Amino acid sequence: APSWRGFGAALGCRRCAARPMEIERAIDLKAPAVSFDLHCVWTGHFTHREVGDVSGCAWRSLAAAFNRAREDRRLCRARLASVRRAMRDMALRNRSSVHRSEAEAASRQLGAEDDEMPEGDFDVGSIDEAMLRSTLLECYAVKADAELQQIIDAKIDDPLSFFHLFQNCREAVPRYWPWYLACLTFQSSDWGPGGAIELEEDLSVVRMPLDLVDIQVLAQAFDTEVEVLRLMERPWLFPRSEAPAALSCKLCYHKGLWAPVLGALPPSAEPFPLIDVVAE
């Protein structure tokens, strides 16, 4: 994997080559986007997967990651079906009764694993930012007072949440909750040139960020385990439940910038050649 020590040595700077952490801190203070790009490159190299580019938007990154998880499941089901058919064909061709029974048992086992994989309520590619926001609104709107207060307290303690600003006036948050839900209805595309929100004219609407509480709620609603990879820090993991997750996805995060970890890299995009190569 790339290293800061090698980066400093390439620049011919002995001090940089000896102190790679100082380079990272200096770059991160002046240009966090550069550190985020490096984080994405390292993540793609480590996972052998493509890291998507959605301009750092958290909502679109999570939607793309959810769609990728469903695409991975679809491919897995197709491969299991192919292997199951091959095992059946081998059982029919095999003249030995012992080997035939073993092949039939393996085929039945693959079929049982295939049947245990949930179909899912959403088609591949159908999850978008609007669906994420509407799902959150539905989940938050039906909460009882006690559950809603727990959500509010968690958002106040969440460093990524808008309500983290209300740490010194926690009792005022419930009054702003309906307004918060109204702000959630506006998508990222509604901000900026040509969007539905004109910042100069309408100051009553705030662009609400995607926080960790939202990710936890969406992970449970979409039955998907979400792992948020952070630069030089432990990842955030949001399990859907105590049971093993049927679906899983990964995101890159650094200082407000997000990117989805997508499908596997093609052989031509690998940092080292994998085809027509003799490996020692």
PDB file of C-alpha atoms in Angstrom:
ATOM      1  CA  ALA A   1       0.000   0.000   0.000  1.00  0.00           C
ATOM      2  CA  PRO A   2       1.164   3.604  -0.499  1.00  0.00           C
ATOM      3  CA  SER A   3       3.046   5.118   2.420  1.00  0.00           C
ATOM      4  CA  TRP A   4       3.876   8.629   3.503  1.00  0.00           C
ATOM      5  CA  ARG A   5       7.496   7.570   4.020  1.00  0.00           C
ATOM      6  CA  GLY A   6       7.794   6.619   0.368  1.00  0.00           C
ATOM      7  CA  PHE A   7       6.030   9.853  -0.607  1.00  0.00           C
ATOM      8  CA  GLY A   8       8.520  11.930   1.356  1.00  0.00           C
ATOM      9  CA  ALA A   9      11.482  10.018  -0.035  1.00  0.00           C
ATOM     10  CA  ALA A  10      10.181  10.524  -3.566  1.00  0.00           C
ATOM     11  CA  LEU A  11      10.187  14.259  -2.945  1.00  0.00           C
ATOM     12  CA  GLY A  12      13.800  14.093  -1.809  1.00  0.00           C
ATOM     13  CA  CYS A  13      12.947  15.474   1.629  1.00  0.00           C
ATOM     14  CA  ARG A  14      14.670  13.600   4.467  1.00  0.00           C
ATOM     15  CA  ARG A  15      12.532  15.298   7.107  1.00  0.00           C
ATOM     16  CA  CYS A  16       9.308  14.323   5.326  1.00  0.00           C
ATOM     17  CA  ALA A  17      10.545  10.797   4.760  1.00  0.00           C
ATOM     18  CA  ALA A  18      11.367  10.421   8.446  1.00  0.00           C
ATOM     19  CA  ARG A  19       8.136  11.948   9.752  1.00  0.00           C
ATOM     20  CA  PRO A  20       5.236  10.774   7.563  1.00  0.00           C
ATOM     21  CA  MET A  21       2.607  11.706  10.154  1.00  0.00           C
ATOM     22  CA  GLU A  22       3.618  15.357   9.979  1.00  0.00           C
ATOM     23  CA  ILE A  23       2.941  15.380   6.242  1.00  0.00           C
ATOM     24  CA  GLU A  24      -0.526  13.951   6.735  1.00  0.00           C
ATOM     25  CA  ARG A  25      -1.404  16.506   9.415  1.00  0.00           C
ATOM     26  CA  ALA A  26      -0.035  19.422   7.394  1.00  0.00           C
ATOM     27  CA  ILE A  27      -1.965  18.418   4.275  1.00  0.00           C
ATOM     28  CA  ASP A  28      -5.127  17.660   6.237  1.00  0.00           C
ATOM     29  CA  LEU A  29      -5.144  21.072   7.922  1.00  0.00           C
ATOM     30  CA  LYS A  30      -4.835  22.967   4.643  1.00  0.00           C
ATOM     31  CA  ALA A  31      -6.709  20.681   2.245  1.00  0.00           C
ATOM     32  CA  PRO A  32      -8.902  17.978   3.832  1.00  0.00           C
ATOM     33  CA  ALA A  33     -10.169  17.073   0.357  1.00  0.00           C
ATOM     34  CA  VAL A  34      -6.660  15.886  -0.569  1.00  0.00           C
ATOM     35  CA  SER A  35      -6.585  13.620   2.487  1.00  0.00           C
ATOM     36  CA  PHE A  36     -10.021  12.346   1.540  1.00  0.00           C
ATOM     37  CA  ASP A  37      -8.850  11.513  -1.992  1.00  0.00           C
ATOM     38  CA  LEU A  38      -5.887   9.628  -0.551  1.00  0.00           C
ATOM     39  CA  HIS A  39      -8.221   7.823   1.828  1.00  0.00           C
ATOM     40  CA  CYS A  40     -10.390   6.729  -1.109  1.00  0.00           C
ATOM     41  CA  VAL A  41      -7.341   5.549  -3.088  1.00  0.00           C
ATOM     42  CA  TRP A  42      -6.049   3.517  -0.158  1.00  0.00           C
ATOM     43  CA  THR A  43      -9.499   2.049   0.498  1.00  0.00           C
ATOM     44  CA  GLY A  44      -9.879   0.981  -3.122  1.00  0.00           C
ATOM     45  CA  HIS A  45      -6.389  -0.535  -3.104  1.00  0.00           C
ATOM     46  CA  PHE A  46      -7.011  -2.407   0.161  1.00  0.00           C
ATOM     47  CA  THR A  47     -10.480  -3.732  -0.706  1.00  0.00           C
ATOM     48  CA  HIS A  48      -9.769  -4.217  -4.450  1.00  0.00           C
ATOM     49  CA  ARG A  49     -12.965  -2.296  -5.155  1.00  0.00           C
ATOM     50  CA  GLU A  50     -13.888   0.851  -6.988  1.00  0.00           C
ATOM     51  CA  VAL A  51     -14.653   3.927  -4.879  1.00  0.00           C
ATOM     52  CA  GLY A  52     -17.440   6.019  -6.379  1.00  0.00           C
ATOM     53  CA  ASP A  53     -17.418   9.763  -6.897  1.00  0.00           C
ATOM     54  CA  VAL A  54     -20.573  11.629  -5.831  1.00  0.00           C
ATOM     55  CA  SER A  55     -18.889  14.944  -4.964  1.00  0.00           C
ATOM     56  CA  GLY A  56     -18.673  14.024  -1.290  1.00  0.00           C
ATOM     57  CA  CYS A  57     -22.463  13.914  -0.790  1.00  0.00           C
ATOM     58  CA  ALA A  58     -23.433  11.640   2.102  1.00  0.00           C
ATOM     59  CA  TRP A  59     -26.992  10.943   0.901  1.00  0.00           C
ATOM     60  CA  ARG A  60     -26.037   9.919  -2.620  1.00  0.00           C
ATOM     61  CA  SER A  61     -23.079   7.924  -1.316  1.00  0.00           C
ATOM     62  CA  LEU A  62     -25.296   5.879   1.000  1.00  0.00           C
ATOM     63  CA  ALA A  63     -27.859   5.297  -1.767  1.00  0.00           C
ATOM     64  CA  ALA A  64     -25.118   4.102  -4.134  1.00  0.00           C
ATOM     65  CA  ALA A  65     -23.702   1.797  -1.440  1.00  0.00           C
ATOM     66  CA  PHE A  66     -27.153   0.283  -0.767  1.00  0.00           C
ATOM     67  CA  ASN A  67     -27.643  -0.349  -4.488  1.00  0.00           C
ATOM     68  CA  ARG A  68     -24.186  -1.928  -4.696  1.00  0.00           C
ATOM     69  CA  ALA A  69     -25.047  -4.302  -1.829  1.00  0.00           C
ATOM     70  CA  ARG A  70     -28.157  -5.459  -3.698  1.00  0.00           C
ATOM     71  CA  GLU A  71     -26.218  -5.876  -6.931  1.00  0.00           C
ATOM     72  CA  ASP A  72     -23.642  -8.005  -5.100  1.00  0.00           C
ATOM     73  CA  ARG A  73     -26.451 -10.169  -3.718  1.00  0.00           C
ATOM     74  CA  ARG A  74     -27.954 -10.573  -7.198  1.00  0.00           C
ATOM     75  CA  LEU A  75     -24.600 -11.690  -8.598  1.00  0.00           C
ATOM     76  CA  CYS A  76     -24.139 -14.079  -5.685  1.00  0.00           C
ATOM     77  CA  ARG A  77     -27.544 -15.652  -6.314  1.00  0.00           C
ATOM     78  CA  ALA A  78     -26.731 -16.047 -10.003  1.00  0.00           C
ATOM     79  CA  ARG A  79     -23.407 -17.730  -9.250  1.00  0.00           C
ATOM     80  CA  LEU A  80     -25.000 -20.050  -6.699  1.00  0.00           C
ATOM     81  CA  ALA A  81     -27.648 -21.048  -9.247  1.00  0.00           C
ATOM     82  CA  SER A  82     -24.929 -21.752 -11.826  1.00  0.00           C
ATOM     83  CA  VAL A  83     -22.958 -23.912  -9.401  1.00  0.00           C
ATOM     84  CA  ARG A  84     -26.142 -25.712  -8.368  1.00  0.00           C
ATOM     85  CA  ARG A  85     -26.917 -26.597 -11.998  1.00  0.00           C
ATOM     86  CA  ALA A  86     -23.355 -27.806 -12.517  1.00  0.00           C
ATOM     87  CA  MET A  87     -23.589 -30.042  -9.456  1.00  0.00           C
ATOM     88  CA  ARG A  88     -26.855 -31.512 -10.700  1.00  0.00           C
ATOM     89  CA  ASP A  89     -25.363 -32.209 -14.133  1.00  0.00           C
ATOM     90  CA  MET A  90     -22.366 -33.861 -12.504  1.00  0.00           C
ATOM     91  CA  ALA A  91     -24.675 -36.041 -10.398  1.00  0.00           C
ATOM     92  CA  LEU A  92     -26.552 -37.184 -13.518  1.00  0.00           C
ATOM     93  CA  ARG A  93     -23.376 -37.963 -15.442  1.00  0.00           C
ATOM     94  CA  ASN A  94     -21.624 -39.738 -12.601  1.00  0.00           C
ATOM     95  CA  ARG A  95     -21.969 -43.509 -12.782  1.00  0.00           C
ATOM     96  CA  SER A  96     -20.814 -44.133  -9.228  1.00  0.00           C
ATOM     97  CA  SER A  97     -23.732 -44.192  -6.805  1.00  0.00           C
ATOM     98  CA  VAL A  98     -21.510 -42.928  -3.958  1.00  0.00           C
ATOM     99  CA  HIS A  99     -20.238 -39.948  -5.920  1.00  0.00           C
ATOM    100  CA  ARG A 100     -23.717 -39.306  -7.283  1.00  0.00           C
ATOM    101  CA  SER A 101     -25.224 -39.140  -3.792  1.00  0.00           C
ATOM    102  CA  GLU A 102     -22.455 -36.751  -2.687  1.00  0.00           C
ATOM    103  CA  ALA A 103     -23.072 -34.472  -5.658  1.00  0.00           C
ATOM    104  CA  GLU A 104     -26.829 -34.500  -5.080  1.00  0.00           C
ATOM    105  CA  ALA A 105     -26.318 -33.658  -1.390  1.00  0.00           C
ATOM    106  CA  ALA A 106     -24.029 -30.757  -2.290  1.00  0.00           C
ATOM    107  CA  SER A 107     -26.564 -29.507  -4.824  1.00  0.00           C
ATOM    108  CA  ARG A 108     -29.344 -29.606  -2.247  1.00  0.00           C
ATOM    109  CA  GLN A 109     -27.136 -27.751   0.235  1.00  0.00           C
ATOM    110  CA  LEU A 110     -26.419 -25.003  -2.295  1.00  0.00           C
ATOM    111  CA  GLY A 111     -30.129 -24.812  -3.041  1.00  0.00           C
ATOM    112  CA  ALA A 112     -30.937 -24.395   0.659  1.00  0.00           C
ATOM    113  CA  GLU A 113     -28.373 -21.590   0.988  1.00  0.00           C
ATOM    114  CA  ASP A 114     -29.816 -19.949  -2.114  1.00  0.00           C
ATOM    115  CA  ASP A 115     -33.343 -20.123  -0.699  1.00  0.00           C
ATOM    116  CA  GLU A 116     -32.204 -18.549   2.585  1.00  0.00           C
ATOM    117  CA  MET A 117     -30.982 -15.422   0.800  1.00  0.00           C
ATOM    118  CA  PRO A 118     -33.770 -12.805   1.000  1.00  0.00           C
ATOM    119  CA  GLU A 119     -35.165 -11.403  -2.193  1.00  0.00           C
ATOM    120  CA  GLY A 120     -35.437  -7.862  -0.832  1.00  0.00           C
ATOM    121  CA  ASP A 121     -38.145  -5.276  -1.242  1.00  0.00           C
ATOM    122  CA  PHE A 122     -36.254  -3.038  -3.686  1.00  0.00           C
ATOM    123  CA  ASP A 123     -34.920  -3.595  -7.164  1.00  0.00           C
ATOM    124  CA  VAL A 124     -31.245  -3.051  -7.875  1.00  0.00           C
ATOM    125  CA  GLY A 125     -30.629   0.612  -8.636  1.00  0.00           C
ATOM    126  CA  SER A 126     -34.006   1.773  -7.321  1.00  0.00           C
ATOM    127  CA  ILE A 127     -32.719   3.293  -4.067  1.00  0.00           C
ATOM    128  CA  ASP A 128     -32.022   7.004  -4.342  1.00  0.00           C
ATOM    129  CA  GLU A 129     -31.728  10.001  -2.063  1.00  0.00           C
ATOM    130  CA  ALA A 130     -35.467  10.671  -2.159  1.00  0.00           C
ATOM    131  CA  MET A 131     -36.199   7.137  -0.922  1.00  0.00           C
ATOM    132  CA  LEU A 132     -33.683   7.485   1.913  1.00  0.00           C
ATOM    133  CA  ARG A 133     -35.222  10.749   3.067  1.00  0.00           C
ATOM    134  CA  SER A 134     -38.805   9.476   2.826  1.00  0.00           C
ATOM    135  CA  THR A 135     -37.845   6.350   4.779  1.00  0.00           C
ATOM    136  CA  LEU A 136     -36.351   8.469   7.534  1.00  0.00           C
ATOM    137  CA  LEU A 137     -39.454  10.650   7.667  1.00  0.00           C
ATOM    138  CA  GLU A 138     -41.698   7.598   7.963  1.00  0.00           C
ATOM    139  CA  CYS A 139     -39.551   6.115  10.732  1.00  0.00           C
ATOM    140  CA  TYR A 140     -39.322   9.340  12.733  1.00  0.00           C
ATOM    141  CA  ALA A 141     -42.961  10.318  12.307  1.00  0.00           C
ATOM    142  CA  VAL A 142     -44.367   7.163  13.933  1.00  0.00           C
ATOM    143  CA  LYS A 143     -42.112   7.149  17.002  1.00  0.00           C
ATOM    144  CA  ALA A 144     -43.734   7.408  20.411  1.00  0.00           C
ATOM    145  CA  ASP A 145     -42.680  10.173  22.781  1.00  0.00           C
ATOM    146  CA  ALA A 146     -40.223   7.998  24.717  1.00  0.00           C
ATOM    147  CA  GLU A 147     -38.567   6.639  21.559  1.00  0.00           C
ATOM    148  CA  LEU A 148     -38.495  10.078  19.988  1.00  0.00           C
ATOM    149  CA  GLN A 149     -36.737  11.502  23.037  1.00  0.00           C
ATOM    150  CA  GLN A 150     -34.090   8.779  22.761  1.00  0.00           C
ATOM    151  CA  ILE A 151     -33.537   9.685  19.111  1.00  0.00           C
ATOM    152  CA  ILE A 152     -33.275  13.378  19.969  1.00  0.00           C
ATOM    153  CA  ASP A 153     -30.754  12.692  22.754  1.00  0.00           C
ATOM    154  CA  ALA A 154     -28.686  10.536  20.398  1.00  0.00           C
ATOM    155  CA  LYS A 155     -28.693  13.269  17.750  1.00  0.00           C
ATOM    156  CA  ILE A 156     -27.578  15.868  20.266  1.00  0.00           C
ATOM    157  CA  ASP A 157     -24.610  13.656  21.185  1.00  0.00           C
ATOM    158  CA  ASP A 158     -23.864  12.872  17.523  1.00  0.00           C
ATOM    159  CA  PRO A 159     -21.021  15.107  16.242  1.00  0.00           C
ATOM    160  CA  LEU A 160     -22.353  14.868  12.667  1.00  0.00           C
ATOM    161  CA  SER A 161     -25.907  15.908  13.552  1.00  0.00           C
ATOM    162  CA  PHE A 162     -27.381  19.379  13.203  1.00  0.00           C
ATOM    163  CA  PHE A 163     -28.732  19.084  16.748  1.00  0.00           C
ATOM    164  CA  HIS A 164     -25.187  18.706  18.102  1.00  0.00           C
ATOM    165  CA  LEU A 165     -25.273  22.504  18.242  1.00  0.00           C
ATOM    166  CA  PHE A 166     -27.983  22.265  20.927  1.00  0.00           C
ATOM    167  CA  GLN A 167     -25.828  20.645  23.599  1.00  0.00           C
ATOM    168  CA  ASN A 168     -26.322  23.567  25.982  1.00  0.00           C
ATOM    169  CA  CYS A 169     -30.087  23.836  25.380  1.00  0.00           C
ATOM    170  CA  ARG A 170     -31.260  20.252  24.978  1.00  0.00           C
ATOM    171  CA  GLU A 171     -34.773  21.038  26.191  1.00  0.00           C
ATOM    172  CA  ALA A 172     -35.370  23.305  23.165  1.00  0.00           C
ATOM    173  CA  VAL A 173     -34.842  20.549  20.557  1.00  0.00           C
ATOM    174  CA  PRO A 174     -38.398  19.012  20.665  1.00  0.00           C
ATOM    175  CA  ARG A 175     -39.853  22.388  19.620  1.00  0.00           C
ATOM    176  CA  TYR A 176     -37.751  22.344  16.453  1.00  0.00           C
ATOM    177  CA  TRP A 177     -38.446  18.694  15.570  1.00  0.00           C
ATOM    178  CA  PRO A 178     -41.322  19.354  13.098  1.00  0.00           C
ATOM    179  CA  TRP A 179     -39.191  22.005  11.392  1.00  0.00           C
ATOM    180  CA  TYR A 180     -36.301  19.515  11.233  1.00  0.00           C
ATOM    181  CA  LEU A 181     -38.516  16.938   9.517  1.00  0.00           C
ATOM    182  CA  ALA A 182     -39.651  19.565   7.023  1.00  0.00           C
ATOM    183  CA  CYS A 183     -36.023  20.385   6.184  1.00  0.00           C
ATOM    184  CA  LEU A 184     -35.327  16.682   5.599  1.00  0.00           C
ATOM    185  CA  THR A 185     -37.728  16.704   2.657  1.00  0.00           C
ATOM    186  CA  PHE A 186     -35.350  18.852   0.580  1.00  0.00           C
ATOM    187  CA  GLN A 187     -32.773  16.918  -1.431  1.00  0.00           C
ATOM    188  CA  SER A 188     -29.184  17.857  -2.154  1.00  0.00           C
ATOM    189  CA  SER A 189     -30.121  18.894  -5.689  1.00  0.00           C
ATOM    190  CA  ASP A 190     -32.491  21.521  -4.260  1.00  0.00           C
ATOM    191  CA  TRP A 191     -29.509  23.581  -3.133  1.00  0.00           C
ATOM    192  CA  GLY A 192     -27.344  25.603  -5.434  1.00  0.00           C
ATOM    193  CA  PRO A 193     -27.963  27.094  -8.880  1.00  0.00           C
ATOM    194  CA  GLY A 194     -31.258  26.013 -10.360  1.00  0.00           C
ATOM    195  CA  GLY A 195     -32.416  24.334  -7.174  1.00  0.00           C
ATOM    196  CA  ALA A 196     -35.655  24.792  -5.279  1.00  0.00           C
ATOM    197  CA  ILE A 197     -33.937  26.717  -2.461  1.00  0.00           C
ATOM    198  CA  GLU A 198     -32.580  30.203  -2.946  1.00  0.00           C
ATOM    199  CA  LEU A 199     -30.342  30.968   0.003  1.00  0.00           C
ATOM    200  CA  GLU A 200     -30.741  34.706  -0.390  1.00  0.00           C
ATOM    201  CA  GLU A 201     -34.532  34.571  -0.229  1.00  0.00           C
ATOM    202  CA  ASP A 202     -35.375  31.658   2.057  1.00  0.00           C
ATOM    203  CA  LEU A 203     -33.458  31.459   5.338  1.00  0.00           C
ATOM    204  CA  SER A 204     -36.039  29.268   7.084  1.00  0.00           C
ATOM    205  CA  VAL A 205     -34.733  26.054   5.499  1.00  0.00           C
ATOM    206  CA  VAL A 206     -31.440  24.429   6.485  1.00  0.00           C
ATOM    207  CA  ARG A 207     -29.571  21.773   4.539  1.00  0.00           C
ATOM    208  CA  MET A 208     -29.645  18.882   6.995  1.00  0.00           C
ATOM    209  CA  PRO A 209     -26.631  16.551   7.047  1.00  0.00           C
ATOM    210  CA  LEU A 210     -26.799  12.776   7.189  1.00  0.00           C
ATOM    211  CA  ASP A 211     -25.771  11.861  10.720  1.00  0.00           C
ATOM    212  CA  LEU A 212     -24.910   8.601  12.461  1.00  0.00           C
ATOM    213  CA  VAL A 213     -28.398   8.194  13.919  1.00  0.00           C
ATOM    214  CA  ASP A 214     -29.862   8.431  10.411  1.00  0.00           C
ATOM    215  CA  ILE A 215     -27.445   5.765   9.160  1.00  0.00           C
ATOM    216  CA  GLN A 216     -28.415   3.439  12.007  1.00  0.00           C
ATOM    217  CA  VAL A 217     -32.116   3.866  11.247  1.00  0.00           C
ATOM    218  CA  LEU A 218     -31.604   3.346   7.503  1.00  0.00           C
ATOM    219  CA  ALA A 219     -29.381   0.310   8.068  1.00  0.00           C
ATOM    220  CA  GLN A 220     -32.220  -1.334   9.977  1.00  0.00           C
ATOM    221  CA  ALA A 221     -34.903  -0.196   7.531  1.00  0.00           C
ATOM    222  CA  PHE A 222     -33.004  -1.520   4.482  1.00  0.00           C
ATOM    223  CA  ASP A 223     -31.719  -4.618   6.285  1.00  0.00           C
ATOM    224  CA  THR A 224     -28.099  -3.757   5.474  1.00  0.00           C
ATOM    225  CA  GLU A 225     -24.965  -3.577   7.564  1.00  0.00           C
ATOM    226  CA  VAL A 226     -23.096  -0.302   6.971  1.00  0.00           C
ATOM    227  CA  GLU A 227     -19.389   0.122   7.640  1.00  0.00           C
ATOM    228  CA  VAL A 228     -17.984   3.651   7.499  1.00  0.00           C
ATOM    229  CA  LEU A 229     -14.228   3.627   6.906  1.00  0.00           C
ATOM    230  CA  ARG A 230     -12.362   6.598   8.350  1.00  0.00           C
ATOM    231  CA  LEU A 231      -8.854   7.885   7.775  1.00  0.00           C
ATOM    232  CA  MET A 232      -6.468   6.717  10.519  1.00  0.00           C
ATOM    233  CA  GLU A 233      -9.385   6.005  12.863  1.00  0.00           C
ATOM    234  CA  ARG A 234     -11.512   3.019  13.741  1.00  0.00           C
ATOM    235  CA  PRO A 235     -14.459   2.490  11.386  1.00  0.00           C
ATOM    236  CA  TRP A 236     -18.058   3.068  12.402  1.00  0.00           C
ATOM    237  CA  LEU A 237     -20.141  -0.092  12.134  1.00  0.00           C
ATOM    238  CA  PHE A 238     -23.933  -0.064  12.042  1.00  0.00           C
ATOM    239  CA  PRO A 239     -25.361  -3.593  12.319  1.00  0.00           C
ATOM    240  CA  ARG A 240     -28.933  -4.120  11.176  1.00  0.00           C
ATOM    241  CA  SER A 241     -29.599  -6.437  14.155  1.00  0.00           C
ATOM    242  CA  GLU A 242     -27.892  -9.008  16.341  1.00  0.00           C
ATOM    243  CA  ALA A 243     -28.315 -11.616  13.596  1.00  0.00           C
ATOM    244  CA  PRO A 244     -25.693 -11.887  10.821  1.00  0.00           C
ATOM    245  CA  ALA A 245     -26.287  -9.330   8.106  1.00  0.00           C
ATOM    246  CA  ALA A 246     -27.637 -10.580   4.787  1.00  0.00           C
ATOM    247  CA  LEU A 247     -26.400  -7.434   3.034  1.00  0.00           C
ATOM    248  CA  SER A 248     -23.428  -5.202   3.742  1.00  0.00           C
ATOM    249  CA  CYS A 249     -21.882  -2.083   2.253  1.00  0.00           C
ATOM    250  CA  LYS A 250     -18.962   0.226   2.888  1.00  0.00           C
ATOM    251  CA  LEU A 251     -18.499   3.998   2.788  1.00  0.00           C
ATOM    252  CA  CYS A 252     -15.444   6.254   2.952  1.00  0.00           C
ATOM    253  CA  TYR A 253     -15.677   9.276   5.245  1.00  0.00           C
ATOM    254  CA  HIS A 254     -13.364  12.111   6.198  1.00  0.00           C
ATOM    255  CA  LYS A 255     -14.302  15.524   7.604  1.00  0.00           C
ATOM    256  CA  GLY A 256     -17.735  15.776   6.036  1.00  0.00           C
ATOM    257  CA  LEU A 257     -16.818  14.136   2.719  1.00  0.00           C
ATOM    258  CA  TRP A 258     -18.342  10.792   1.731  1.00  0.00           C
ATOM    259  CA  ALA A 259     -17.882   8.243  -1.039  1.00  0.00           C
ATOM    260  CA  PRO A 260     -19.365   4.774  -1.651  1.00  0.00           C
ATOM    261  CA  VAL A 261     -17.243   1.656  -2.013  1.00  0.00           C
ATOM    262  CA  LEU A 262     -18.636  -0.050  -5.120  1.00  0.00           C
ATOM    263  CA  GLY A 263     -17.904  -3.201  -7.123  1.00  0.00           C
ATOM    264  CA  ALA A 264     -14.707  -5.158  -7.577  1.00  0.00           C
ATOM    265  CA  LEU A 265     -12.002  -3.666  -9.766  1.00  0.00           C
ATOM    266  CA  PRO A 266     -11.601  -5.201 -13.219  1.00  0.00           C
ATOM    267  CA  PRO A 267      -8.234  -6.921 -13.787  1.00  0.00           C
ATOM    268  CA  SER A 268      -7.111  -4.071 -16.031  1.00  0.00           C
ATOM    269  CA  ALA A 269      -7.567  -1.576 -13.186  1.00  0.00           C
ATOM    270  CA  GLU A 270      -5.547  -3.491 -10.598  1.00  0.00           C
ATOM    271  CA  PRO A 271      -2.339  -1.742  -9.443  1.00  0.00           C
ATOM    272  CA  PHE A 272      -0.399  -4.876 -10.375  1.00  0.00           C
ATOM    273  CA  PRO A 273      -1.128  -6.944 -13.518  1.00  0.00           C
ATOM    274  CA  LEU A 274      -3.114 -10.124 -12.933  1.00  0.00           C
ATOM    275  CA  ILE A 275      -3.354 -11.468 -16.491  1.00  0.00           C
ATOM    276  CA  ASP A 276      -0.474 -12.956 -18.523  1.00  0.00           C
ATOM    277  CA  VAL A 277       1.850 -12.626 -15.547  1.00  0.00           C
ATOM    278  CA  VAL A 278       4.169 -15.222 -14.036  1.00  0.00           C
ATOM    279  CA  ALA A 279       4.193 -14.829 -10.259  1.00  0.00           C
ATOM    280  CA  GLU A 280       7.067 -16.164  -8.177  1.00  0.00           C
TER     281      GLU A 280
END
